Amino acid sequence: MASIAALSSLSSEHQKACTSDGISSIKTFAESNDVVASIPSSYHSLPHDDNVVDHLADSIPIIDFSLLTSHDPQIHANAVRELGKACQDWNLFMIINHGIAESLTEEVMKKSAEFHNLPLEEKKEFKDEGLFAPIRYGTSSHSQEEKVHYWRDYLRVTTFPEFHFPHKPSGFKEVAFEYTRKIRSIVRELLQGVSESLGLEANAIIEPTNFDSGFQKFQVNLYPPCPRPDLALGLPAHTDNGFFTILAQNKIAGLQVKHDGKWINVNPLPNCLLAIPGDQLELVSNGRYKSIWHRAMLNDKNTRVTLAIANGPPLEKEIGPTPELLEKEEPLFKSIKFKDYIELQQQARCVAGRTLDNIRIT
Ligand code: OGA
Ligand code: NI
């Protein structure tokens, strides 16, 4: 394993965003690792007792976005019902006919991969300086605090309400701007549909949460081939913190979700978007629509790239169960500022359990 020695000679600048093994990019490590049959033991994270089933993968709901936005009241009402059912029964769905050109998604994918392909030295200026820094490049999950590491490099950028973005590679910023704005408007429609499916006014969630000034984070995950996909994980089991994360991938599978206590491989349809309900959706729906546990598996052949766009309320906004719902039912959760919730989630990751349980009214 010559590469660990090679990596430890990296500048001290870089080591700030390293794992305890001195790895600041798993991509660089994987490419320089000549002993292909082993990985550092700190990357052993896949639980052994997991129950994975495949036969349910085909029943993941598909939402036709063009029907949800239809002006025909009957078509729209049916689509709203389907959406509510998808949130209720599966806490996950694919979106087809979403209106984002395949060429745009492919361009964002291409530029995202180009970013990760830049030499480490060129990405140094973007290195992760903490939870709320606008541009963060790093590896694993919380590389400095965690005991176990994950086989992933990331770029996380705040794209709303202020649009931040790396200035390289050229053209990345422009396509990411267009893409993230389109995703925001899709999520807005989803939130309106969700409100209606709960029997509320279309704007019942958007207005009190001030979604139109909400926080959006663009994230590129890069999972290099891993010689031991039976031992390591790209990302551990977690729920996302916003309303919806919208995920697209470079045709390489790897996402698993937990459904009825079992892990299921998700193989999205070509050019669909995957909607992953997050904790804020569970919170505003007063527990009706739950966030979903998911994780990223690895393979030993292909680099997997995913775009995960997280959409939430404004960081400073206090969020609780939707007021209109509370006219008829008791709140299941306390209200909490979104920013505080994100911090709570960071702390809670060190301990097992759901972050939402911390604000549950018992
Ligand atoms: C995430 C996430 C899954 C994937 O970025 O929050 O869950 O398959 N990603 O990349
Ligand atoms: Ni996630």
Coordinates of C-alpha atoms and ligand atoms in Angstrom, one line a residue:
M1 CA 0.0 0.0 0.0
A2 CA 2.5 2.5 -1.2
S3 CA -0.2 5.1 -1.6
I4 CA -0.8 5.9 2.1
A5 CA 2.8 7.0 2.4
A6 CA 2.4 9.0 -0.8
L7 CA -0.7 10.7 0.5
S8 CA 0.8 11.5 3.8
S9 CA 3.3 13.8 2.1
L10 CA 0.4 16.0 0.9
S11 CA 0.5 19.6 2.1
S12 CA -0.7 20.3 5.6
E13 CA -3.3 22.5 4.1
H14 CA -5.0 19.5 2.6
Q15 CA -4.7 17.4 5.6
K16 CA -7.3 19.5 7.4
A17 CA -10.0 17.9 5.4
C18 CA -8.5 14.4 5.6
T19 CA -9.8 11.2 7.1
S20 CA -7.8 9.7 10.1
D21 CA -5.9 7.7 7.5
G22 CA -4.7 10.9 5.8
I23 CA -7.0 10.3 2.8
S24 CA -8.3 13.6 1.4
S25 CA -9.8 12.1 -1.8
I26 CA -10.9 8.5 -2.1
K27 CA -10.8 8.9 -5.9
T28 CA -7.1 9.8 -5.7
F29 CA -6.6 7.0 -3.2
A30 CA -8.5 4.4 -5.3
E31 CA -6.5 5.4 -8.5
S32 CA -3.2 5.2 -6.8
N33 CA -3.8 2.1 -4.8
D34 CA -1.8 -0.7 -6.4
V35 CA -2.8 -3.4 -3.8
V36 CA -6.3 -3.7 -5.3
A37 CA -7.6 -6.5 -3.0
S38 CA -7.5 -4.6 0.3
I39 CA -8.9 -1.4 1.7
P40 CA -8.0 0.3 5.0
S41 CA -10.0 -1.3 7.9
S42 CA -11.4 2.1 8.8
Y43 CA -13.5 1.8 5.6
H44 CA -15.1 -1.4 6.8
S45 CA -18.7 -0.2 7.4
L46 CA -21.2 -2.6 5.8
P47 CA -23.2 -4.4 8.5
H48 CA -23.3 -8.1 8.0
D49 CA -26.8 -8.9 9.2
D50 CA -28.5 -7.0 6.4
N51 CA -31.5 -8.2 4.7
V52 CA -31.6 -7.1 1.0
V53 CA -34.5 -8.0 -1.3
D54 CA -34.9 -7.3 -4.9
H55 CA -38.4 -8.4 -5.7
L56 CA -40.0 -5.1 -4.5
A57 CA -37.9 -2.8 -6.6
D58 CA -40.4 -2.8 -9.4
S59 CA -43.1 -1.5 -7.3
I60 CA -41.5 1.9 -6.5
P61 CA -44.2 4.4 -7.5
I62 CA -43.8 6.5 -10.7
I63 CA -45.2 10.0 -10.7
D64 CA -45.9 11.6 -14.1
F65 CA -45.1 15.3 -13.5
S66 CA -47.0 16.4 -16.6
L67 CA -50.2 15.1 -15.1
L68 CA -49.5 16.8 -11.7
T69 CA -49.2 20.1 -13.5
S70 CA -52.1 19.5 -15.8
H71 CA -54.8 22.2 -16.0
D72 CA -57.5 19.6 -16.3
P73 CA -58.9 19.5 -12.7
Q74 CA -59.6 15.7 -12.9
I75 CA -56.2 14.8 -14.3
H76 CA -54.6 17.0 -11.6
A77 CA -56.7 15.5 -8.8
N78 CA -55.8 12.0 -9.8
A79 CA -52.1 12.8 -9.9
V80 CA -52.3 14.4 -6.5
R81 CA -53.9 11.2 -5.2
E82 CA -51.1 9.2 -6.7
L83 CA -48.5 11.5 -5.1
G84 CA -50.1 11.2 -1.7
K85 CA -50.2 7.4 -2.0
A86 CA -46.5 7.3 -3.1
C87 CA -45.5 9.4 0.0
Q88 CA -47.7 7.4 2.3
D89 CA -46.9 3.8 1.1
W90 CA -43.3 4.1 -0.1
N91 CA -41.8 7.4 1.1
L92 CA -40.1 7.4 -2.3
F93 CA -41.0 7.9 -6.0
M94 CA -39.6 8.3 -9.4
I95 CA -40.6 11.4 -11.4
I96 CA -41.1 11.1 -15.2
N97 CA -42.0 13.8 -17.7
H98 CA -40.4 16.3 -15.4
G99 CA -39.5 18.7 -18.2
I100 CA -35.7 18.8 -17.6
A101 CA -34.0 18.0 -20.9
E102 CA -31.8 14.9 -20.8
S103 CA -29.1 17.0 -22.4
L104 CA -29.0 19.4 -19.5
T105 CA -28.8 16.6 -16.9
E106 CA -26.0 15.0 -18.9
E107 CA -24.1 18.2 -19.1
V108 CA -24.3 18.8 -15.3
M109 CA -23.2 15.2 -14.9
K110 CA -20.3 15.7 -17.3
K111 CA -19.1 18.9 -15.6
S112 CA -19.5 17.3 -12.1
A113 CA -17.2 14.4 -13.1
E114 CA -14.8 17.0 -14.6
F115 CA -14.7 18.8 -11.3
H116 CA -13.8 15.7 -9.5
N117 CA -11.2 14.9 -12.1
L118 CA -9.4 18.2 -11.4
P119 CA -6.0 17.6 -9.7
L120 CA -6.3 17.8 -5.9
E121 CA -4.2 20.9 -5.9
E122 CA -6.9 22.7 -8.0
K123 CA -9.7 21.7 -5.6
K124 CA -7.9 22.9 -2.5
E125 CA -9.5 26.3 -2.6
F126 CA -12.9 24.6 -2.2
K127 CA -12.0 22.3 0.7
D128 CA -14.7 21.8 3.3
E129 CA -14.6 24.4 6.1
G130 CA -17.7 23.3 7.9
L131 CA -21.4 22.7 7.8
F132 CA -22.6 26.0 6.5
A133 CA -19.7 27.0 4.3
P134 CA -21.2 27.8 0.8
I135 CA -18.8 25.6 -1.2
R136 CA -17.4 22.4 0.3
Y137 CA -15.2 19.8 -1.3
G138 CA -14.3 16.8 0.7
T139 CA -14.3 13.0 1.2
S140 CA -16.3 10.5 3.2
S141 CA -19.0 11.9 5.5
H142 CA -17.5 13.9 8.4
S143 CA -13.9 13.0 7.7
Q144 CA -12.5 14.6 10.8
E145 CA -14.9 13.4 13.5
E146 CA -15.9 9.9 12.3
K147 CA -14.3 6.6 13.2
V148 CA -15.5 4.8 10.1
H149 CA -15.0 6.3 6.7
Y150 CA -17.1 6.1 3.5
W151 CA -15.9 5.5 0.0
R152 CA -17.1 8.8 -1.5
D153 CA -15.8 12.3 -2.5
Y154 CA -18.3 15.1 -2.5
L155 CA -18.9 18.7 -3.6
R156 CA -21.6 20.5 -1.8
V157 CA -22.7 24.0 -2.8
T158 CA -25.4 26.3 -1.6
T159 CA -27.4 27.3 -4.7
F160 CA -30.4 29.1 -3.0
P161 CA -31.4 31.7 -1.8
E162 CA -27.9 32.8 -2.8
F163 CA -26.3 31.0 -5.7
H164 CA -22.7 30.0 -5.0
F165 CA -20.6 27.9 -7.3
P166 CA -17.0 26.9 -8.1
H167 CA -15.6 28.9 -11.0
K168 CA -14.2 25.7 -12.6
P169 CA -14.4 23.7 -14.8
S170 CA -15.6 26.3 -17.2
G171 CA -19.3 26.1 -18.0
F172 CA -20.2 24.1 -14.8
K173 CA -21.7 27.1 -13.0
E174 CA -24.0 28.0 -15.8
V175 CA -25.5 24.5 -16.3
A176 CA -25.8 24.0 -12.6
F177 CA -27.7 27.3 -12.2
E178 CA -30.2 26.3 -14.8
Y179 CA -30.5 22.7 -13.4
T180 CA -30.9 23.7 -9.7
R181 CA -33.5 26.4 -10.6
K182 CA -35.5 23.8 -12.5
I183 CA -35.3 21.3 -9.6
R184 CA -36.6 24.0 -7.3
S185 CA -39.7 24.6 -9.3
I186 CA -40.3 20.9 -9.5
V187 CA -40.1 20.7 -5.7
R188 CA -42.4 23.6 -5.4
E189 CA -45.0 21.7 -7.4
L190 CA -44.5 18.6 -5.3
L191 CA -45.1 20.6 -2.1
Q192 CA -48.3 22.0 -3.6
G193 CA -49.4 18.5 -4.5
V194 CA -48.4 17.2 -1.1
S195 CA -50.5 19.9 0.6
E196 CA -53.5 19.1 -1.6
S197 CA -53.1 15.4 -1.0
L198 CA -53.4 16.2 2.7
G199 CA -56.6 17.9 2.1
L200 CA -55.1 21.4 2.5
E201 CA -54.8 24.5 0.3
A202 CA -52.1 24.2 -2.4
N203 CA -49.9 26.8 -0.6
A204 CA -50.5 25.4 2.9
I205 CA -46.9 24.2 3.2
I206 CA -45.1 26.6 0.9
E207 CA -46.4 29.8 2.7
P208 CA -45.8 29.1 6.4
T209 CA -42.4 27.6 5.7
N210 CA -41.4 30.4 3.4
F211 CA -40.2 27.8 0.8
D212 CA -39.7 30.5 -1.8
S213 CA -36.7 31.7 0.1
G214 CA -35.7 28.2 1.1
F215 CA -32.3 26.6 1.3
Q216 CA -31.1 24.5 -1.6
K217 CA -27.9 22.5 -1.7
F218 CA -26.4 21.0 -4.8
Q219 CA -24.4 18.0 -4.0
V220 CA -22.3 15.8 -6.3
N221 CA -21.3 12.4 -4.9
L222 CA -18.5 10.5 -6.6
Y223 CA -18.1 6.8 -5.6
P224 CA -14.9 5.4 -7.2
P225 CA -14.8 1.6 -7.9
C226 CA -14.0 -0.1 -4.6
P227 CA -12.1 -3.4 -4.5
R228 CA -14.2 -4.6 -1.6
P229 CA -17.8 -3.5 -2.1
D230 CA -18.7 -6.3 0.3
L231 CA -17.0 -4.4 3.2
A232 CA -17.3 -0.7 2.5
L233 CA -20.2 1.7 1.9
G234 CA -20.4 4.9 -0.1
L235 CA -22.8 6.5 2.4
P236 CA -24.2 5.0 5.6
A237 CA -27.9 4.7 6.3
H238 CA -29.4 8.1 6.8
T239 CA -32.5 10.2 6.2
D240 CA -32.1 13.6 4.4
N241 CA -33.1 16.7 6.4
G242 CA -35.0 18.9 3.9
F243 CA -38.4 18.5 2.2
F244 CA -37.3 16.5 -0.8
T245 CA -33.9 15.5 -2.2
I246 CA -34.0 15.1 -5.9
L247 CA -31.5 12.5 -7.1
A248 CA -30.1 11.7 -10.5
Q249 CA -27.3 9.2 -11.3
N250 CA -24.9 8.4 -14.1
K251 CA -26.7 5.1 -15.0
I252 CA -24.7 3.2 -12.4
A253 CA -26.8 1.6 -9.6
G254 CA -26.0 1.8 -6.0
L255 CA -28.8 3.4 -4.0
Q256 CA -30.7 1.3 -1.5
V257 CA -33.7 2.3 0.5
K258 CA -35.3 0.7 3.5
H259 CA -38.9 -0.4 2.9
D260 CA -40.8 -2.5 5.5
G261 CA -37.6 -3.2 7.4
K262 CA -35.7 -4.5 4.3
W263 CA -33.1 -2.9 2.1
I264 CA -34.1 -2.6 -1.5
N265 CA -31.9 -1.9 -4.6
V266 CA -33.3 1.1 -6.5
N267 CA -32.8 1.0 -10.2
P268 CA -34.4 4.2 -11.5
L269 CA -35.9 4.4 -15.0
P270 CA -33.7 6.2 -17.6
N271 CA -33.9 10.0 -17.3
C272 CA -36.2 10.0 -14.3
L273 CA -35.6 11.9 -11.2
L274 CA -35.8 10.2 -7.8
A275 CA -37.7 12.1 -5.1
I276 CA -36.4 11.3 -1.6
P277 CA -38.7 12.7 1.1
G278 CA -36.7 14.2 4.0
D279 CA -37.3 14.9 7.7
Q280 CA -38.8 18.4 7.1
L281 CA -41.6 16.7 5.0
E282 CA -42.3 14.4 7.9
L283 CA -42.3 17.4 10.2
V284 CA -44.7 19.7 8.2
S285 CA -47.0 16.8 7.4
N286 CA -47.2 16.0 11.2
G287 CA -45.9 12.5 10.6
R288 CA -48.2 11.6 7.8
Y289 CA -45.4 11.4 5.1
K290 CA -42.2 9.9 6.5
S291 CA -38.6 10.5 5.5
I292 CA -36.9 7.4 4.1
W293 CA -33.7 5.6 5.2
H294 CA -31.3 5.2 2.4
R295 CA -27.6 4.4 1.8
A296 CA -25.1 4.1 -1.1
M297 CA -23.6 0.8 -2.0
L298 CA -20.4 0.4 -4.0
N299 CA -19.2 -1.7 -6.9
D300 CA -15.7 -2.8 -8.0
K301 CA -16.0 -1.8 -11.7
N302 CA -17.5 1.6 -12.3
T303 CA -17.3 5.1 -10.9
R304 CA -20.8 6.1 -9.8
V305 CA -21.7 9.8 -9.9
T306 CA -24.9 11.1 -8.3
L307 CA -26.5 14.6 -8.2
A308 CA -28.4 15.0 -5.0
I309 CA -30.2 18.3 -4.8
A310 CA -31.5 19.0 -1.3
N311 CA -34.5 21.4 -1.0
G312 CA -35.6 22.8 2.4
P313 CA -37.0 25.8 4.1
P314 CA -34.8 28.9 4.9
L315 CA -32.1 28.1 7.4
E316 CA -33.4 30.7 9.9
K317 CA -37.0 29.7 9.6
E318 CA -38.7 27.8 12.5
I319 CA -40.5 24.8 11.1
G320 CA -43.2 22.7 12.7
P321 CA -46.3 20.8 11.7
T322 CA -48.4 22.7 9.2
P323 CA -50.8 25.1 11.0
E324 CA -53.8 24.1 8.8
L325 CA -53.3 20.5 9.9
L326 CA -53.2 21.5 13.6
E327 CA -56.7 22.8 13.3
K328 CA -57.8 19.2 13.4
E329 CA -55.0 17.3 15.2
E330 CA -52.4 17.5 17.9
P331 CA -48.8 18.3 16.9
L332 CA -46.5 15.2 17.0
F333 CA -43.4 17.4 16.8
K334 CA -42.0 20.6 18.3
S335 CA -41.0 23.4 16.1
I336 CA -37.4 24.0 15.4
K337 CA -35.3 26.4 13.3
F338 CA -34.1 24.5 10.2
K339 CA -30.5 25.5 10.9
D340 CA -30.7 24.1 14.4
Y341 CA -32.2 20.9 13.0
I342 CA -29.3 20.4 10.6
E343 CA -26.9 20.9 13.5
L344 CA -28.8 18.4 15.6
Q345 CA -28.6 15.9 12.8
Q346 CA -24.8 16.3 12.7
Q347 CA -24.6 15.6 16.4
A348 CA -27.2 12.8 16.2
R349 CA -25.2 11.0 13.5
C350 CA -22.6 10.1 16.1
V351 CA -25.3 8.4 18.1
A352 CA -27.7 5.9 16.4
G353 CA -31.3 6.9 16.0
R354 CA -33.5 9.4 14.1
T355 CA -32.9 13.1 14.5
L356 CA -36.7 13.6 14.4
D357 CA -37.1 11.7 17.6
N358 CA -35.3 14.6 19.4
I359 CA -38.2 16.9 18.6
R360 CA -41.0 14.4 18.9
I361 CA -43.7 15.2 21.5
T362 CA -44.2 12.2 23.6
Ligands
OGA1 C1 -27.3 11.9 -0.4 C2 -27.6 10.5 -0.8 C3 -27.4 8.7 -2.4 C4 -26.6 8.3 -3.6 O1 -26.4 12.5 -1.1 O2 -27.9 12.4 0.6 O3 -28.3 9.9 -0.1 O4 -27.0 7.3 -4.1 N1 -27.1 10.0 -1.9 O5 -25.7 9.1 -4.0
NI2 NI -29.3 11.1 1.3

